[in-house]
Coordinates of C-alpha atoms in Angstrom, one line a residue:
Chain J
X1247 CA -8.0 10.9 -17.6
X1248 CA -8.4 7.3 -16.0
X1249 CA -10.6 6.2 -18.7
X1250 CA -13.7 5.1 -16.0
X1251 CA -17.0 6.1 -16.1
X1252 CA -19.8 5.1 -14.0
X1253 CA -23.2 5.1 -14.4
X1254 CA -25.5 6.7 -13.1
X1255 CA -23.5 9.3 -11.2
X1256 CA -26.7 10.4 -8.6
X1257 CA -29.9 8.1 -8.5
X1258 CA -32.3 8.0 -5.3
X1259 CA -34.1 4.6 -4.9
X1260 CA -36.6 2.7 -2.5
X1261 CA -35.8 0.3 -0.3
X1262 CA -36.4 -3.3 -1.5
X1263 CA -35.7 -2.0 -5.3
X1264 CA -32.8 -3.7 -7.2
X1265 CA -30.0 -1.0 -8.4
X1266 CA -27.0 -1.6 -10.8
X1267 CA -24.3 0.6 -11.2
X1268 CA -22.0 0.3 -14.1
X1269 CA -18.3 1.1 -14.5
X1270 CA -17.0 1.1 -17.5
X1271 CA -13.3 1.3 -18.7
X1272 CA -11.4 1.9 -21.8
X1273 CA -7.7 0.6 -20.8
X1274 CA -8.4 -2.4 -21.4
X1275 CA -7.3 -3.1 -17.1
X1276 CA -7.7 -6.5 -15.9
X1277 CA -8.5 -5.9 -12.1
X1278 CA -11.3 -3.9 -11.0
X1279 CA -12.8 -3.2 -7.8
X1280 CA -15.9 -1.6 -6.2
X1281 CA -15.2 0.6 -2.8
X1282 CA -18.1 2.5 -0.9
X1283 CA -16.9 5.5 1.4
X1284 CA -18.8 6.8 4.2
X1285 CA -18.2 9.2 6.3
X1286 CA -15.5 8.1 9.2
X1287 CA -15.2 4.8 7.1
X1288 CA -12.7 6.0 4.3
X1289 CA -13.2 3.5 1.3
X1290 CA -14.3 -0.1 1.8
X1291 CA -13.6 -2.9 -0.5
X1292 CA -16.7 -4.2 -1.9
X1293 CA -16.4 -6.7 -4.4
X1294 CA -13.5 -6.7 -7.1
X1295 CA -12.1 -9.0 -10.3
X1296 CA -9.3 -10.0 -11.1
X1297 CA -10.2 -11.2 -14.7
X1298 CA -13.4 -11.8 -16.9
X1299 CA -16.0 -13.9 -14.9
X1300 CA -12.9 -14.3 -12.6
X1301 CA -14.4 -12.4 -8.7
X1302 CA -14.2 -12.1 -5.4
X1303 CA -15.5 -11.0 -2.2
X1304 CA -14.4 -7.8 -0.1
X1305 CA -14.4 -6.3 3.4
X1306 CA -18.3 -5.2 2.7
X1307 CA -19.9 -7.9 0.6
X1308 CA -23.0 -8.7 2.2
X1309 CA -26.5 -7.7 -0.2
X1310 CA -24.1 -6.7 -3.4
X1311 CA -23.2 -9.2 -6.1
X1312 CA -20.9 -8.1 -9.2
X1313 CA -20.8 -9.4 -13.1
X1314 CA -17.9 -9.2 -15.4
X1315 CA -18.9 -10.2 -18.7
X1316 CA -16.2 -8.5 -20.4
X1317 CA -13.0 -7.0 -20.0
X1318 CA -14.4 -3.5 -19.9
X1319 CA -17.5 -3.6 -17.2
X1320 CA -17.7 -4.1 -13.9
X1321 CA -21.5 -4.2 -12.6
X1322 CA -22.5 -3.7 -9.1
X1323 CA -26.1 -5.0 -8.0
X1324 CA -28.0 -4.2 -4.8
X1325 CA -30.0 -6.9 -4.4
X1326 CA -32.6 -5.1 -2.6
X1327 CA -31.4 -1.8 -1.3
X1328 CA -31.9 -0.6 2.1
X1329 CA -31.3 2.3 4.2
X1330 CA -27.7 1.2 5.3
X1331 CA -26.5 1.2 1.5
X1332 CA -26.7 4.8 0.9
X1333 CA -23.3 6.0 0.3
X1334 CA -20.9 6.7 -2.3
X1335 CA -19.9 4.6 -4.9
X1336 CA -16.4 4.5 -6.5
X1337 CA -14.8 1.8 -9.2
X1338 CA -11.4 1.5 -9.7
X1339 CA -8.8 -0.5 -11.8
X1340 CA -5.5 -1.2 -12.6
X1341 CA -3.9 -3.0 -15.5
X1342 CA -1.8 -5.5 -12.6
X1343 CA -0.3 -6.3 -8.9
X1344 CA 3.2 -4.8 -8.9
X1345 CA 3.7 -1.8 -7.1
X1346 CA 4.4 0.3 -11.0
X1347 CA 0.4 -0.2 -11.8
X1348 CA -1.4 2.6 -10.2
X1349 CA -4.9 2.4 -9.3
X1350 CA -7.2 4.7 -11.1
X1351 CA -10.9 5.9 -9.9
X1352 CA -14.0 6.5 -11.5
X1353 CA -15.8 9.6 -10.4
X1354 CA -18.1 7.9 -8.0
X1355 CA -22.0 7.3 -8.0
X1356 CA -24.2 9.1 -5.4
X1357 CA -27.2 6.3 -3.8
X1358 CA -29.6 7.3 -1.7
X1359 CA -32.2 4.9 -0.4
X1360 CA -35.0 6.1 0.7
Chain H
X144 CA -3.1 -8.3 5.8
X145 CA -2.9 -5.0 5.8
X146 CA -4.3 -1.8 7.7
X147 CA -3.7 1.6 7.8
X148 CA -4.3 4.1 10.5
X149 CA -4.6 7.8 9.8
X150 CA -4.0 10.2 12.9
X151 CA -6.4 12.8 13.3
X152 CA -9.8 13.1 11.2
X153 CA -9.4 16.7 10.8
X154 CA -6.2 19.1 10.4
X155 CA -6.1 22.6 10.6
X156 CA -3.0 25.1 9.3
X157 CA -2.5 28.8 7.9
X158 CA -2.0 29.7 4.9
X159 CA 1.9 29.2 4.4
X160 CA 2.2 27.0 7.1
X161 CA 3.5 23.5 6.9
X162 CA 1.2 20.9 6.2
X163 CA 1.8 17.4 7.9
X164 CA -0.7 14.5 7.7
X165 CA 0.5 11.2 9.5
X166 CA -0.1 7.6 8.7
X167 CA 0.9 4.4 10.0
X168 CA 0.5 1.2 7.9
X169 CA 0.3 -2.5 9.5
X170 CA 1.8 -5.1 6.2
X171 CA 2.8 -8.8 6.6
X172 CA 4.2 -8.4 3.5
X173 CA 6.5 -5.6 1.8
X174 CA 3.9 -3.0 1.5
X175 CA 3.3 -0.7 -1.8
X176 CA 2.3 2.9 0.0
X177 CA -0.1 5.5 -1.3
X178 CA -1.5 8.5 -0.6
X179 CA -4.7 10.1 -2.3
X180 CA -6.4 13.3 -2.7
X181 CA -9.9 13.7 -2.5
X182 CA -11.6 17.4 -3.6
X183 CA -15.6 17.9 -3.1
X184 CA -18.0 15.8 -5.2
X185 CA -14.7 14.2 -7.3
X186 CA -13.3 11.0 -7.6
X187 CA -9.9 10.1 -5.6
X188 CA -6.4 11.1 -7.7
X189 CA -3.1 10.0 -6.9
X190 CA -0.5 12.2 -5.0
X191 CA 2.2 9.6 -5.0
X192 CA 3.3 6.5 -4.2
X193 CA 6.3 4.4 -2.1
X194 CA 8.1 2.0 -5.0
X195 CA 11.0 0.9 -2.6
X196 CA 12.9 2.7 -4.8
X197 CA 13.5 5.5 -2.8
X198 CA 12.8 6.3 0.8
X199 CA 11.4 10.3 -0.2
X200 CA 8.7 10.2 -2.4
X201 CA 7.9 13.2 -4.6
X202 CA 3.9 13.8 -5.6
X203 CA 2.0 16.3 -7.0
X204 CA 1.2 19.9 -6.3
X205 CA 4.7 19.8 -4.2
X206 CA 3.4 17.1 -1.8
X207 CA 5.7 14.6 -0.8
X208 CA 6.4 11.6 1.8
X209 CA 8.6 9.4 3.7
X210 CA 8.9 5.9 3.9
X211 CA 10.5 4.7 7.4
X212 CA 10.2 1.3 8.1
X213 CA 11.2 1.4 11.5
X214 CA 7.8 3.7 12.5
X215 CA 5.9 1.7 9.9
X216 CA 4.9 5.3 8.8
X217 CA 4.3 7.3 5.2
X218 CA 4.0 10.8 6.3
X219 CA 2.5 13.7 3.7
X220 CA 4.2 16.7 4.3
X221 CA 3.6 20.1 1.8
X222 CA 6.2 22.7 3.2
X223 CA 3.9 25.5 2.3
X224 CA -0.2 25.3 2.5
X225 CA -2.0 26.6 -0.7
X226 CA -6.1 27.2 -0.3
X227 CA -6.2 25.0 -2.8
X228 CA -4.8 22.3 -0.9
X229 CA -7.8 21.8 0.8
X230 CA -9.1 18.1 0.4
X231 CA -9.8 15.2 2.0
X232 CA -6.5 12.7 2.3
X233 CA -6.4 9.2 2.0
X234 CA -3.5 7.0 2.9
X235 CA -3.5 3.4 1.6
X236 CA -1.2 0.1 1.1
X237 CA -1.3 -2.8 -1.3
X238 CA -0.3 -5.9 -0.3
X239 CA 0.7 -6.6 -3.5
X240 CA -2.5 -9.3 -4.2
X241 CA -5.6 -8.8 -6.3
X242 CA -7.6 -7.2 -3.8
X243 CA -6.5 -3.7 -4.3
X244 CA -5.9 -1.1 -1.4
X245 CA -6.9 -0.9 2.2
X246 CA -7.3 2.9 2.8
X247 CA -6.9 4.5 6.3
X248 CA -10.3 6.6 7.1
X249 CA -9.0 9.6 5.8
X250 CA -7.8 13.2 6.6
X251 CA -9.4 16.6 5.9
X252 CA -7.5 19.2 5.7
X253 CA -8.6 23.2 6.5
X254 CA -6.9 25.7 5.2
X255 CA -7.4 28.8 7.4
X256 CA -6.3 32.0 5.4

């Protein structure tokens, strides 16, 4: 067990809505990222952290911001969703760098925009 | 920076048969290799992954992979396909900096009984 959970696992939206997905941990990790896959794409880096407050911008970054208030979530806005954002989210973390530290996965969350 | 390139989107064996799924890995830096298994609707687990401890790398669910420098490649091989086996399969590398893996576009894998 990887200790993440995100929330909500399925929600269908419309475009020009705001969304937040939540990922929450409980071993106490200190770097977390947010990856969308889509088909023929694999997993994209969207945004991660490297600490509380502490982020940074991935491959896919345009329209999503992130929050890290504390140590064990990791929020993921959509500004204002659209079509082209429906996908599959997935957070992961890992407790540091070095090449011991795997990186665990959340189950994903299922967006549609519609 | 980093990339990885996975060889063929889909791979088909028998039952029994060997499974091999390639991937090549571009790395300025000494890379940290991984590969990840994917089942329907679930999030990714971890099969294994390259230390530089040891060139062979032992997994899960008898998987395992080989480090060559010189082909900058991390094979999967499974000497003997299970139905279960079927998945998708991601290969990824670290860099060894906060911004967690680059993954290659992945590899499903059929099993044919």
């Amino acid at each position: 067990d990887a200790g993440i959970t995100q929330s909500p696992r399925h929600k269908v939206t419309e475009t020009g809505t705001p969304v937040t997905l939540r990922c929450h941990q409980t071993e106490n990790h200190r770097y977390m990222y947010w990856y969308r896959q889509d088909p023929g794409h694999g997993l994209r880096l969207i945004h991660y952290s490297y600490g509380v407050k502490d982020t940074d911008k991935g491959e896919v970054s345009d329209g999503y911001s992130v929050s890290r208030s504390k140590t064990e979530d990791f929020l993921l806005t959509l500004e204002s969703a659209t079509s082209s954002q429906t996908s599959v989210y997935f957070c992961a973390a890992t407790t540091g760098q070095g090449t011991g530290n795997t990186i665990y996965f959340g189950e994903g969350s299922w967006l549609t925009v519609v | 920076a980093q990339s990885v390139t996975q060889l063929g989107s889909h791979v088909s064996v028998s039952e029994g048969a060997l499974v091999l799924l390639r991937c090549n890995y571009s790395s300025s830096v000494p890379p940290y290799l991984f590969w990840y298994v994917q089942y329907p609707n679930q999030g990714l687990q971890l099969l294994l992954k390259y230390t530089s401890a040891a060139t062979l790398v032992k997994g899960i669910n008898g998987f395992e992979a080989e480090f060559k420098k010189s082909e900058t490649s991390f094979h999967l091989t499974k000497p003997s396909a299970h139905m279960s086996d079927a998945a998708e399969y991601f290969c990824a590398v670290r860099g060894g900096g906060a911004d967690g893996l680059t993954f290659g576009k992945g590899t499903h894998l059929i099993i044919q009984p």
